[in-house]
PDB file of C-alpha atoms in Angstrom:
ATOM      1  CA  ILE A   1      28.417  -1.835  38.109  1.00  0.00           C
ATOM      2  CA  ASP A   2      25.342  -0.391  39.822  1.00  0.00           C
ATOM      3  CA  TYR A   3      21.605  -0.178  39.459  1.00  0.00           C
ATOM      4  CA  LEU A   4      18.760   2.273  39.909  1.00  0.00           C
ATOM      5  CA  LEU A   5      15.282   1.483  41.144  1.00  0.00           C
ATOM      6  CA  LYS A   6      12.395   3.736  40.231  1.00  0.00           C
ATOM      7  CA  PRO A   7      11.592   6.229  41.523  1.00  0.00           C
ATOM      8  CA  PHE A   8      15.074   7.675  41.990  1.00  0.00           C
ATOM      9  CA  ASP A   9      16.195  11.227  42.592  1.00  0.00           C
ATOM     10  CA  ARG A  10      18.954  13.281  41.028  1.00  0.00           C
ATOM     11  CA  GLU A  11      21.375  12.606  43.898  1.00  0.00           C
ATOM     12  CA  ARG A  12      21.013   8.824  43.545  1.00  0.00           C
ATOM     13  CA  PHE A  13      21.515   9.089  39.792  1.00  0.00           C
ATOM     14  CA  GLN A  14      24.692  11.149  40.245  1.00  0.00           C
ATOM     15  CA  LYS A  15      26.054   8.605  42.740  1.00  0.00           C
ATOM     16  CA  THR A  16      25.446   5.767  40.284  1.00  0.00           C
ATOM     17  CA  LEU A  17      27.090   7.721  37.484  1.00  0.00           C
ATOM     18  CA  ARG A  18      30.199   8.439  39.638  1.00  0.00           C
ATOM     19  CA  HIS A  19      30.435   4.779  40.564  1.00  0.00           C
ATOM     20  CA  ALA A  20      30.177   3.695  36.905  1.00  0.00           C
ATOM     21  CA  ARG A  21      32.903   6.149  35.876  1.00  0.00           C
ATOM     22  CA  GLU A  22      35.192   4.841  38.627  1.00  0.00           C
ATOM     23  CA  GLN A  23      34.675   1.291  37.403  1.00  0.00           C
ATOM     24  CA  LEU A  24      35.472   2.291  33.830  1.00  0.00           C
ATOM     25  CA  ARG A  25      38.790   3.944  34.724  1.00  0.00           C
ATOM     26  CA  PRO A  26      41.795   1.761  33.911  1.00  0.00           C
ATOM     27  CA  ALA A  27      43.115  -0.254  36.818  1.00  0.00           C
ATOM     28  CA  GLN A  28      46.436   0.712  38.431  1.00  0.00           C
ATOM     29  CA  GLY A  29      48.192  -1.856  36.260  1.00  0.00           C
ATOM     30  CA  GLY A  30      47.206   0.231  33.247  1.00  0.00           C
ATOM     31  CA  GLY A  31      44.812  -2.304  31.721  1.00  0.00           C
ATOM     32  CA  THR A  32      41.080  -2.376  31.573  1.00  0.00           C
ATOM     33  CA  ASP A  33      39.202  -4.695  33.906  1.00  0.00           C
ATOM     34  CA  PRO A  34      38.829  -8.087  32.125  1.00  0.00           C
ATOM     35  CA  ARG A  35      35.242  -8.355  33.352  1.00  0.00           C
ATOM     36  CA  LEU A  36      34.423  -5.109  31.578  1.00  0.00           C
ATOM     37  CA  LEU A  37      36.127  -6.300  28.386  1.00  0.00           C
ATOM     38  CA  ALA A  38      34.114  -9.536  28.504  1.00  0.00           C
ATOM     39  CA  LEU A  39      30.903  -7.554  28.965  1.00  0.00           C
ATOM     40  CA  LEU A  40      31.697  -5.294  26.016  1.00  0.00           C
ATOM     41  CA  GLU A  41      32.486  -8.334  23.867  1.00  0.00           C
ATOM     42  CA  ASP A  42      29.091  -9.821  24.721  1.00  0.00           C
ATOM     43  CA  LEU A  43      27.374  -6.577  23.746  1.00  0.00           C
ATOM     44  CA  LYS A  44      28.900  -6.452  20.255  1.00  0.00           C
ATOM     45  CA  PRO A  45      26.312  -7.140  17.584  1.00  0.00           C
ATOM     46  CA  SER A  46      26.660 -10.508  15.954  1.00  0.00           C
ATOM     47  CA  HIS A  47      26.925 -10.482  12.172  1.00  0.00           C
ATOM     48  CA  LYS A  48      25.866 -14.102  11.945  1.00  0.00           C
ATOM     49  CA  LYS A  49      22.226 -14.307  10.911  1.00  0.00           C
ATOM     50  CA  ALA A  50      19.778 -16.876  12.167  1.00  0.00           C
ATOM     51  CA  SER A  51      19.497 -20.206  10.351  1.00  0.00           C
ATOM     52  CA  ARG A  52      15.970 -20.583  11.685  1.00  0.00           C
ATOM     53  CA  LEU A  53      13.243 -18.363  13.064  1.00  0.00           C
ATOM     54  CA  VAL A  54      11.173 -19.206  16.118  1.00  0.00           C
ATOM     55  CA  TYR A  55       7.713 -17.714  16.645  1.00  0.00           C
ATOM     56  CA  LYS A  56       4.600 -18.291  18.678  1.00  0.00           C
ATOM     57  CA  GLN A  57       1.531 -18.978  16.590  1.00  0.00           C
ATOM     58  CA  ASN A  58      -1.837 -19.936  18.088  1.00  0.00           C
ATOM     59  CA  ALA A  59      -0.306 -21.106  21.393  1.00  0.00           C
ATOM     60  CA  ARG A  60       2.272 -23.201  19.495  1.00  0.00           C
ATOM     61  CA  VAL A  61       5.966 -22.561  18.982  1.00  0.00           C
ATOM     62  CA  VAL A  62       6.851 -22.753  15.300  1.00  0.00           C
ATOM     63  CA  PHE A  63      10.394 -23.271  13.961  1.00  0.00           C
ATOM     64  CA  VAL A  64      11.025 -22.139  10.385  1.00  0.00           C
ATOM     65  CA  ARG A  65      14.376 -22.770   8.690  1.00  0.00           C
ATOM     66  CA  THR A  66      15.419 -19.690   6.720  1.00  0.00           C
ATOM     67  CA  GLU A  67      16.376 -21.680   3.626  1.00  0.00           C
ATOM     68  CA  THR A  68      12.774 -22.955   3.343  1.00  0.00           C
ATOM     69  CA  ILE A  69      11.351 -19.427   3.073  1.00  0.00           C
ATOM     70  CA  ASP A  70      10.322 -18.531  -0.484  1.00  0.00           C
ATOM     71  CA  TRP A  71       9.135 -15.006   0.200  1.00  0.00           C
ATOM     72  CA  VAL A  72       7.790 -12.789   2.964  1.00  0.00           C
ATOM     73  CA  GLU A  73       4.967 -10.284   2.747  1.00  0.00           C
ATOM     74  CA  ALA A  74       3.968  -7.535   5.143  1.00  0.00           C
ATOM     75  CA  ASP A  75       0.463  -7.439   6.545  1.00  0.00           C
ATOM     76  CA  GLY A  76       0.278  -4.420   8.853  1.00  0.00           C
ATOM     77  CA  ASN A  77       2.228  -5.282  12.006  1.00  0.00           C
ATOM     78  CA  TYR A  78       2.268  -8.914  10.913  1.00  0.00           C
ATOM     79  CA  ILE A  79       4.212 -10.821   8.308  1.00  0.00           C
ATOM     80  CA  ARG A  80       3.373 -13.899   6.308  1.00  0.00           C
ATOM     81  CA  LEU A  81       6.218 -16.302   5.593  1.00  0.00           C
ATOM     82  CA  HIS A  82       5.609 -18.366   2.464  1.00  0.00           C
ATOM     83  CA  THR A  83       7.377 -21.730   2.626  1.00  0.00           C
ATOM     84  CA  GLY A  84       6.331 -23.874  -0.303  1.00  0.00           C
ATOM     85  CA  PRO A  85       2.648 -24.802   0.068  1.00  0.00           C
ATOM     86  CA  ASP A  86       2.584 -23.551   3.683  1.00  0.00           C
ATOM     87  CA  SER A  87       2.481 -20.048   5.083  1.00  0.00           C
ATOM     88  CA  HIS A  88       2.988 -18.770   8.604  1.00  0.00           C
ATOM     89  CA  HIS A  89       1.445 -15.590   9.997  1.00  0.00           C
ATOM     90  CA  PHE A  90       3.447 -13.876  12.785  1.00  0.00           C
ATOM     91  CA  ARG A  91       3.370 -10.623  14.673  1.00  0.00           C
ATOM     92  CA  GLU A  92       6.544  -8.995  13.360  1.00  0.00           C
ATOM     93  CA  THR A  93       7.400  -6.131  11.056  1.00  0.00           C
ATOM     94  CA  LEU A  94       9.012  -6.626   7.677  1.00  0.00           C
ATOM     95  CA  ALA A  95      11.999  -4.537   8.786  1.00  0.00           C
ATOM     96  CA  GLY A  96      12.350  -6.748  11.860  1.00  0.00           C
ATOM     97  CA  ILE A  97      12.370  -9.967   9.871  1.00  0.00           C
ATOM     98  CA  GLU A  98      14.692  -8.453   7.259  1.00  0.00           C
ATOM     99  CA  ALA A  99      17.247  -7.753  10.000  1.00  0.00           C
ATOM    100  CA  GLN A 100      17.121 -11.415  11.068  1.00  0.00           C
ATOM    101  CA  LEU A 101      17.541 -12.908   7.599  1.00  0.00           C
ATOM    102  CA  PRO A 102      20.877 -13.203   5.759  1.00  0.00           C
ATOM    103  CA  ALA A 103      21.263 -10.191   3.443  1.00  0.00           C
ATOM    104  CA  ASP A 104      23.092 -12.254   0.824  1.00  0.00           C
ATOM    105  CA  LYS A 105      20.085 -14.595   0.500  1.00  0.00           C
ATOM    106  CA  PHE A 106      17.080 -12.275   0.910  1.00  0.00           C
ATOM    107  CA  MET A 107      16.284  -9.010  -0.820  1.00  0.00           C
ATOM    108  CA  ARG A 108      13.470  -6.527  -0.474  1.00  0.00           C
ATOM    109  CA  ILE A 109      11.736  -5.991  -3.803  1.00  0.00           C
ATOM    110  CA  SER A 110       9.008  -3.629  -2.605  1.00  0.00           C
ATOM    111  CA  ARG A 111       7.857  -1.896   0.543  1.00  0.00           C
ATOM    112  CA  SER A 112       5.915  -4.976   1.523  1.00  0.00           C
ATOM    113  CA  THR A 113       7.861  -7.925   0.055  1.00  0.00           C
ATOM    114  CA  LEU A 114      11.121  -9.768   0.725  1.00  0.00           C
ATOM    115  CA  VAL A 115      12.193 -12.603  -1.540  1.00  0.00           C
ATOM    116  CA  ASN A 116      14.652 -15.491  -1.211  1.00  0.00           C
ATOM    117  CA  LEU A 117      17.108 -14.957  -4.090  1.00  0.00           C
ATOM    118  CA  ASP A 118      17.533 -18.713  -4.531  1.00  0.00           C
ATOM    119  CA  ARG A 119      13.814 -19.033  -5.338  1.00  0.00           C
ATOM    120  CA  ILE A 120      13.779 -16.500  -8.207  1.00  0.00           C
ATOM    121  CA  LYS A 121      13.267 -18.054 -11.622  1.00  0.00           C
ATOM    122  CA  GLU A 122      13.141 -14.845 -13.661  1.00  0.00           C
ATOM    123  CA  VAL A 123      12.452 -11.120 -13.568  1.00  0.00           C
ATOM    124  CA  GLN A 124      10.274  -9.609 -16.297  1.00  0.00           C
ATOM    125  CA  PRO A 125       9.731  -5.923 -17.043  1.00  0.00           C
ATOM    126  CA  VAL A 126       6.185  -4.612 -16.981  1.00  0.00           C
ATOM    127  CA  PHE A 127       4.865  -1.068 -17.412  1.00  0.00           C
ATOM    128  CA  TYR A 128       6.570   2.180 -16.349  1.00  0.00           C
ATOM    129  CA  GLY A 129       9.809   0.663 -15.027  1.00  0.00           C
ATOM    130  CA  ASP A 130       8.201  -1.872 -12.712  1.00  0.00           C
ATOM    131  CA  TYR A 131       9.101  -5.551 -12.817  1.00  0.00           C
ATOM    132  CA  VAL A 132       7.443  -8.816 -11.897  1.00  0.00           C
ATOM    133  CA  VAL A 133       9.531 -11.418 -10.075  1.00  0.00           C
ATOM    134  CA  ILE A 134       8.586 -14.988 -10.936  1.00  0.00           C
ATOM    135  CA  LEU A 135       9.558 -17.701  -8.477  1.00  0.00           C
ATOM    136  CA  HIS A 136      10.251 -21.361  -9.277  1.00  0.00           C
ATOM    137  CA  ASP A 137       6.852 -22.325  -7.818  1.00  0.00           C
ATOM    138  CA  GLY A 138       5.086 -19.917 -10.207  1.00  0.00           C
ATOM    139  CA  SER A 139       4.374 -17.159  -7.682  1.00  0.00           C
ATOM    140  CA  LYS A 140       4.452 -13.690  -9.234  1.00  0.00           C
ATOM    141  CA  LEU A 141       5.588 -10.809  -7.048  1.00  0.00           C
ATOM    142  CA  ASN A 142       5.602  -7.143  -7.997  1.00  0.00           C
ATOM    143  CA  MET A 143       8.875  -5.276  -7.725  1.00  0.00           C
ATOM    144  CA  SER A 144       8.538  -1.524  -7.486  1.00  0.00           C
ATOM    145  CA  ARG A 145      10.730   0.913  -9.406  1.00  0.00           C
ATOM    146  CA  SER A 146      12.429   2.181  -6.277  1.00  0.00           C
ATOM    147  CA  TYR A 147      13.882  -1.312  -5.612  1.00  0.00           C
ATOM    148  CA  ARG A 148      14.921  -2.003  -9.214  1.00  0.00           C
ATOM    149  CA  ASP A 149      18.496  -0.770  -8.668  1.00  0.00           C
ATOM    150  CA  ARG A 150      19.066  -3.565  -6.119  1.00  0.00           C
ATOM    151  CA  VAL A 151      18.354  -6.235  -8.705  1.00  0.00           C
ATOM    152  CA  GLU A 152      20.495  -4.471 -11.288  1.00  0.00           C
ATOM    153  CA  ALA A 153      23.389  -4.319  -8.776  1.00  0.00           C
ATOM    154  CA  LEU A 154      22.890  -8.014  -8.062  1.00  0.00           C
ATOM    155  CA  LEU A 155      23.060  -8.838 -11.772  1.00  0.00           C
ATOM    156  CA  GLU A 156      26.264  -6.830 -12.170  1.00  0.00           C
ATOM    157  CA  ARG A 157      27.918  -8.731  -9.285  1.00  0.00           C
ATOM    158  CA  ARG A 158      26.947 -12.175 -10.580  1.00  0.00           C
ATOM    159  CA  GLN A 159      27.938 -11.735 -14.229  1.00  0.00           C
ATOM    160  CA  PRO A 160      31.354 -13.210 -15.164  1.00  0.00           C
TER     161      PRO A 160
END
């Protein structure tokens, strides 16, 4: 529609805004410009989650299939993906990786841990309402009380 280059003044900004509004008005035929509709369609968020993650690690590009991830732990502004005997350390936040992973397959069990639901073997209660999540490979992950209701909701959905 238009563009602005820094530095710009108020007058240039107003001109760009007027031009954008003119472009957004329906055409004389009564319909919206098909180019604008196509642009808006492209801007819609996709609900399909990634089947693999791609990251740079030590000057290499690493591809990790989401179904191979056992669990993810936060490490400051980094995360560590645990995939069987391997682990991958990337600069990403836990919230960022959680948004990329399918919500029906991965669940946060504490402030610093996401787990692949298909890898959970059992959940055992420990002291004061906390739980320990035991994975098929024997890994034990702590689940905090504040995330316990998510597991309980999951159990209610999956019971016949």
